[in-house]
PDB file of C-alpha atoms in Angstrom:
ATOM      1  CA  UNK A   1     -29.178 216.530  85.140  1.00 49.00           C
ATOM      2  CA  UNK A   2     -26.654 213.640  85.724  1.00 48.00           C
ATOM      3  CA  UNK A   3     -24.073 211.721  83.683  1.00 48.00           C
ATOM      4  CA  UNK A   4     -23.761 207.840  84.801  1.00 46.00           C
ATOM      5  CA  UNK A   5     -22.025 205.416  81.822  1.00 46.00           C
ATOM      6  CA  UNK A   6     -22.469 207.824  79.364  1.00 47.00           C
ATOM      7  CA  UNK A   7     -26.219 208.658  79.821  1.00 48.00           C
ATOM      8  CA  UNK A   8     -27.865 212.043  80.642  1.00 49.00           C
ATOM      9  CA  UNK A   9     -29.773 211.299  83.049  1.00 50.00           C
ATOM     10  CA  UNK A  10     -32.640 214.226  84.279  1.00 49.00           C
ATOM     11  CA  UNK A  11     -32.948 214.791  87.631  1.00 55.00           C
ATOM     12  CA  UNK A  12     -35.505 218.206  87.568  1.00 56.00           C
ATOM     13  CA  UNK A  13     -38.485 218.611  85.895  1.00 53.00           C
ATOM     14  CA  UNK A  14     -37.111 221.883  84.028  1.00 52.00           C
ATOM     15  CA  UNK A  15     -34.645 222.213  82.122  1.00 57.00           C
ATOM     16  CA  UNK A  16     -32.536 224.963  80.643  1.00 58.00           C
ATOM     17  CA  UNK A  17     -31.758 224.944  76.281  1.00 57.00           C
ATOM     18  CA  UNK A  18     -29.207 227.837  75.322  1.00 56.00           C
ATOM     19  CA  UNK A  19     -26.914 228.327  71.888  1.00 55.00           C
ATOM     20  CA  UNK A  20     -24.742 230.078  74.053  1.00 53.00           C
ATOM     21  CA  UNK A  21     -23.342 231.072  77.734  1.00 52.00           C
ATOM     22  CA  UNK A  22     -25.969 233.736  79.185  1.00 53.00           C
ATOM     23  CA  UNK A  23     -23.235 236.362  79.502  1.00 56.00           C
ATOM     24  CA  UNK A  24     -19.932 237.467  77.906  1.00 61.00           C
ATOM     25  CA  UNK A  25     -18.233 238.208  74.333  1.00 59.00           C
ATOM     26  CA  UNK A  26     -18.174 234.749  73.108  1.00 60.00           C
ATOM     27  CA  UNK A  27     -19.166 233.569  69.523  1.00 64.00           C
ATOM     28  CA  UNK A  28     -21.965 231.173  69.697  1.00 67.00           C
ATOM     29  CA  UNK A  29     -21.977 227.534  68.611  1.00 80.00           C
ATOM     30  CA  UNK A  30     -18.101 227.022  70.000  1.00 88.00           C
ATOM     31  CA  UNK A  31     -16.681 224.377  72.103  1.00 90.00           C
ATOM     32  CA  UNK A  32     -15.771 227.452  74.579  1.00 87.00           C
ATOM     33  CA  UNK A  33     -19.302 228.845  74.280  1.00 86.00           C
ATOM     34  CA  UNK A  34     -20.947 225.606  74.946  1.00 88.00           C
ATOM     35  CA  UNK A  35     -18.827 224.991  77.988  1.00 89.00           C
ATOM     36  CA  UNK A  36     -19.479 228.417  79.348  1.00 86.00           C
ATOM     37  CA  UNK A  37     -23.281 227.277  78.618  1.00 84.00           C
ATOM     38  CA  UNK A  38     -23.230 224.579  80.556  1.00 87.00           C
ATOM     39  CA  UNK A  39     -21.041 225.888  83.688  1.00 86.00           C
ATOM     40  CA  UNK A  40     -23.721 228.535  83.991  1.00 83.00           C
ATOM     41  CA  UNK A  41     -25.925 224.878  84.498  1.00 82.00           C
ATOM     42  CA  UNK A  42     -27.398 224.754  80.645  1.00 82.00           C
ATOM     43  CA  UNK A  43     -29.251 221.479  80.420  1.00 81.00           C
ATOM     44  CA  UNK A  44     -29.283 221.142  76.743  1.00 83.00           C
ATOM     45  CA  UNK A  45     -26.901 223.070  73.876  1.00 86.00           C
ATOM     46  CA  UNK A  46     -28.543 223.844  70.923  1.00 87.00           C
ATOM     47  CA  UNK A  47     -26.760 224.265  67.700  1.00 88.00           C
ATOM     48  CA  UNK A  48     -27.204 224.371  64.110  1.00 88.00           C
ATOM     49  CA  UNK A  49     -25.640 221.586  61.646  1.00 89.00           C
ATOM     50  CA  UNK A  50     -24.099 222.798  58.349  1.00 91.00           C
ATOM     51  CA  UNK A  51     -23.110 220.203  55.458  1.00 90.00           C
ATOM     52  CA  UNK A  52     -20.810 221.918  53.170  1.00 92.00           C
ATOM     53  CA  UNK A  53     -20.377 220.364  49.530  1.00 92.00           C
ATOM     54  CA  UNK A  54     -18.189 217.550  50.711  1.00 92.00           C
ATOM     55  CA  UNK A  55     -20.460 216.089  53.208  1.00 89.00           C
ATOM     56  CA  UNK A  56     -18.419 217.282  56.529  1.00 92.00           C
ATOM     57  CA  UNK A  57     -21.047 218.454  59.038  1.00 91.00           C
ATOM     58  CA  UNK A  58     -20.374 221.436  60.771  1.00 94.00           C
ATOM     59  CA  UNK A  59     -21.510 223.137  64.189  1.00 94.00           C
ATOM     60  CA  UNK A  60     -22.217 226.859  62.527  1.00 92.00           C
ATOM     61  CA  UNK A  61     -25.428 228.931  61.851  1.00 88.00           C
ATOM     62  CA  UNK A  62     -25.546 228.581  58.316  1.00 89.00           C
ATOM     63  CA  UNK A  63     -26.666 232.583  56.712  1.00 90.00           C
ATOM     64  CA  UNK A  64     -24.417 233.983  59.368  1.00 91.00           C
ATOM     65  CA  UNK A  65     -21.335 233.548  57.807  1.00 94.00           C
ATOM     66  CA  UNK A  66     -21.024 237.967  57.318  1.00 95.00           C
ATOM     67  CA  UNK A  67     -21.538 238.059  60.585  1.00 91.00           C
ATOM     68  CA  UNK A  68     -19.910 235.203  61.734  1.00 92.00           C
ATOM     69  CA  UNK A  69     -16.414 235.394  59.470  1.00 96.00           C
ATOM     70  CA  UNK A  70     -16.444 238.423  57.589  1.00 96.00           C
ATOM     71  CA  UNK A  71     -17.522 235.991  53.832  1.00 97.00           C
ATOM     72  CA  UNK A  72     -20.272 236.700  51.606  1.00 97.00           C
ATOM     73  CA  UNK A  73     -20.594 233.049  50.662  1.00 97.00           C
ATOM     74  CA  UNK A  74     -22.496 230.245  52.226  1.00 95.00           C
ATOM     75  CA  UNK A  75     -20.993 227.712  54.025  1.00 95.00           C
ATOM     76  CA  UNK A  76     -22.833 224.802  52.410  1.00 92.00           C
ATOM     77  CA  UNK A  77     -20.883 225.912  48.952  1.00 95.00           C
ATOM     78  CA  UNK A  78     -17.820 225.519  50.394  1.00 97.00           C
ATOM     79  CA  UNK A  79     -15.241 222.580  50.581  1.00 98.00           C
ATOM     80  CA  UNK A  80     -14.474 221.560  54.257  1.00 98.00           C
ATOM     81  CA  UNK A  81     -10.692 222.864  53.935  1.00 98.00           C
ATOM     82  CA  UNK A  82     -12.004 226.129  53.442  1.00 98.00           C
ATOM     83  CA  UNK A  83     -14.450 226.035  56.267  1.00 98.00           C
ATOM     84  CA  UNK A  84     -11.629 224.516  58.655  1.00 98.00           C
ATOM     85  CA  UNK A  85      -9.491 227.472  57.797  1.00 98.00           C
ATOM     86  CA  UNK A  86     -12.024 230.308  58.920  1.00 97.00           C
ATOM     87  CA  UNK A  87     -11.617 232.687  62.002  1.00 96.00           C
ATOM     88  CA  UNK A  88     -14.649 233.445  64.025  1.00 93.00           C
ATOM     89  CA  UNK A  89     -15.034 237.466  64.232  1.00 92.00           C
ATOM     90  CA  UNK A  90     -15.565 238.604  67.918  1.00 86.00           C
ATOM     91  CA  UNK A  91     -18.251 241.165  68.402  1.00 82.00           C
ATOM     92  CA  UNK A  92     -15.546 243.913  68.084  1.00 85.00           C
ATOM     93  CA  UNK A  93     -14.770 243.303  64.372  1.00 89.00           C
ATOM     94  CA  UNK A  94     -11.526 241.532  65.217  1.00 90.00           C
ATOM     95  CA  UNK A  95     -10.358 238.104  64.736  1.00 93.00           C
ATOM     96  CA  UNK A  96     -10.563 235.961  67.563  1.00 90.00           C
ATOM     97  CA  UNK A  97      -8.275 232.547  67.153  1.00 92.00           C
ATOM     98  CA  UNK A  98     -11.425 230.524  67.331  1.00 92.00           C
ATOM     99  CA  UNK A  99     -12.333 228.300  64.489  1.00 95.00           C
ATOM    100  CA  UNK A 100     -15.527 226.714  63.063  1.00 96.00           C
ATOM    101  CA  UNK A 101     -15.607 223.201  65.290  1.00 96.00           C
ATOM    102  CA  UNK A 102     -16.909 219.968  63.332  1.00 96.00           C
ATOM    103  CA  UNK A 103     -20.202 217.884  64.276  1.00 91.00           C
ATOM    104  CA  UNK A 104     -17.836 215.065  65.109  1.00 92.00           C
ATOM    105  CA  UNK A 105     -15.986 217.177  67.239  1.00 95.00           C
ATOM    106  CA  UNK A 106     -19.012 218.330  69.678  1.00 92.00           C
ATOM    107  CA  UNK A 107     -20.134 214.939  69.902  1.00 90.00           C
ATOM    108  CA  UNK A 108     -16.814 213.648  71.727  1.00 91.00           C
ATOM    109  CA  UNK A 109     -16.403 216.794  73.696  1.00 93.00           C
ATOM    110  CA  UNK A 110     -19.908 216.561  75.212  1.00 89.00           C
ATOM    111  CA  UNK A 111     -20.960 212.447  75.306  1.00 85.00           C
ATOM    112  CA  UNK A 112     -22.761 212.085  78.459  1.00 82.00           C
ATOM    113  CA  UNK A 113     -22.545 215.190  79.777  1.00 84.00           C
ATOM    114  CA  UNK A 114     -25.880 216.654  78.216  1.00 83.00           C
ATOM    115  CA  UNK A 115     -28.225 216.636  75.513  1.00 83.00           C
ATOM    116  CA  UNK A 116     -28.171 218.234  72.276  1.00 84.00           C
ATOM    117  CA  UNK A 117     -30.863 219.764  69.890  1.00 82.00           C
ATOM    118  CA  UNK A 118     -30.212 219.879  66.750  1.00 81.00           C
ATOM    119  CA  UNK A 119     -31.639 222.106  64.270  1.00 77.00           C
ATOM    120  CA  UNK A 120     -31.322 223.384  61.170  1.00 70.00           C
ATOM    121  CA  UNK A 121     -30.467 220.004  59.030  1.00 67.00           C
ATOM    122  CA  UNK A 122     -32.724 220.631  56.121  1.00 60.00           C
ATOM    123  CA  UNK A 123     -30.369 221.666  53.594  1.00 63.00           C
ATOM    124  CA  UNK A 124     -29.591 218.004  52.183  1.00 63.00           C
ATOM    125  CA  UNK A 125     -32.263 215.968  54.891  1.00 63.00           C
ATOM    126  CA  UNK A 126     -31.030 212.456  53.600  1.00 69.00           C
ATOM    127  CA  UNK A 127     -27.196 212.754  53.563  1.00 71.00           C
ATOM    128  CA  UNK A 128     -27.121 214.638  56.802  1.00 69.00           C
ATOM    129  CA  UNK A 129     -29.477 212.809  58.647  1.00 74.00           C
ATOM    130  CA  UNK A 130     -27.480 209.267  57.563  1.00 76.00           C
ATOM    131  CA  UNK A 131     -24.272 211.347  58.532  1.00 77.00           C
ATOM    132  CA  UNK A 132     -25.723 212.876  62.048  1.00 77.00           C
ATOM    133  CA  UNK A 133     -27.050 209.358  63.028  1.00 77.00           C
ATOM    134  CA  UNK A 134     -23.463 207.485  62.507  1.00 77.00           C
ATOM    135  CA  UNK A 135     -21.096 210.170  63.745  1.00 80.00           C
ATOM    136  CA  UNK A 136     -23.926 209.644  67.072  1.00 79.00           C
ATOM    137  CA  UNK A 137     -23.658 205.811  66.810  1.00 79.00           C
ATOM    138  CA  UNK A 138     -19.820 206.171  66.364  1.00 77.00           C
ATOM    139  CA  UNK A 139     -19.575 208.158  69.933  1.00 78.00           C
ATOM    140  CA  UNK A 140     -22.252 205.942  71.372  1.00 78.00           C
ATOM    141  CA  UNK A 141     -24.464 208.443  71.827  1.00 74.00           C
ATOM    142  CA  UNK A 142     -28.460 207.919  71.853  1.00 66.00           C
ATOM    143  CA  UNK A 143     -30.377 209.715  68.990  1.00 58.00           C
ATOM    144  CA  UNK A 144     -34.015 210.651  68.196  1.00 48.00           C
ATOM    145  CA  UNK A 145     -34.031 211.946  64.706  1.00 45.00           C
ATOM    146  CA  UNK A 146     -37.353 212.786  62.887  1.00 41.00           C
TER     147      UNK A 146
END
């Protein structure tokens, strides 16, 4: 795949989709993670879209969150502050310094350098899917949104 004005361009018949680098402690669905991903020549980062209760979209596995930050409650119940103030967990129970990065944030880190899949946006369909396709407009990105 290939990057020229901002679009992915493919340049192989196959590609590669991953939520995460293929080896290593990392937390999934993480600016570091997806990076990692895509040095070890990920074609496409897949991640999962959380809209919490005011309307801030969110790059983390909703249902995770025990796993994920050591909470019992659901992302999507929570305010954005709150969810901007949790620590990712590493795999050894301890905290890591890594924090829950925005929707807004992935899509200026990564424009043109590779596609995304998104998945899990049910929760509130409408609201995220109007949200998803401006914050993409807003970083000129292309979208195909069913």
């Amino acid at each position: 795949m290939s990057s020229s004005e901002g679009a992915v361009q493919w340049t192989s018949r196959f590609s590669c989709a991953t939520t995460r680098p293929g080896s290593g402690p990392w937390r999934f669905r993480t600016l570091d993670s997806f990076n990692l991903a895509l040095e070890q020549h990920a074609d496409i980062l897949e991640m999962d879209i959380a809209m919490p209760v005011d309307g801030e979209l969110f790059v983390i596995h909703a249902g995770m969150e025990s796993r994920l930050f050591h909470i019992t409650e659901n992302v999507q119940h929570l305010r954005a502050e709150k969810i901007h103030s949790l620590e990712y967990y590493t795999l050894n129970h301890n905290l890591s310094g890594v924090f829950p990065n925005t929707f807004d944030e992935v899509l200026e880190h990564f424009k043109g350098k590779c596609m995304l899949n998104l998945d899990r946006c049910w929760i509130h369909p409408d609201k995220s899917k109007n949200r998803r396709r401006y914050l993409m407009q807003y970083h000129g990105m292309r979208w195909k949104i069913r």
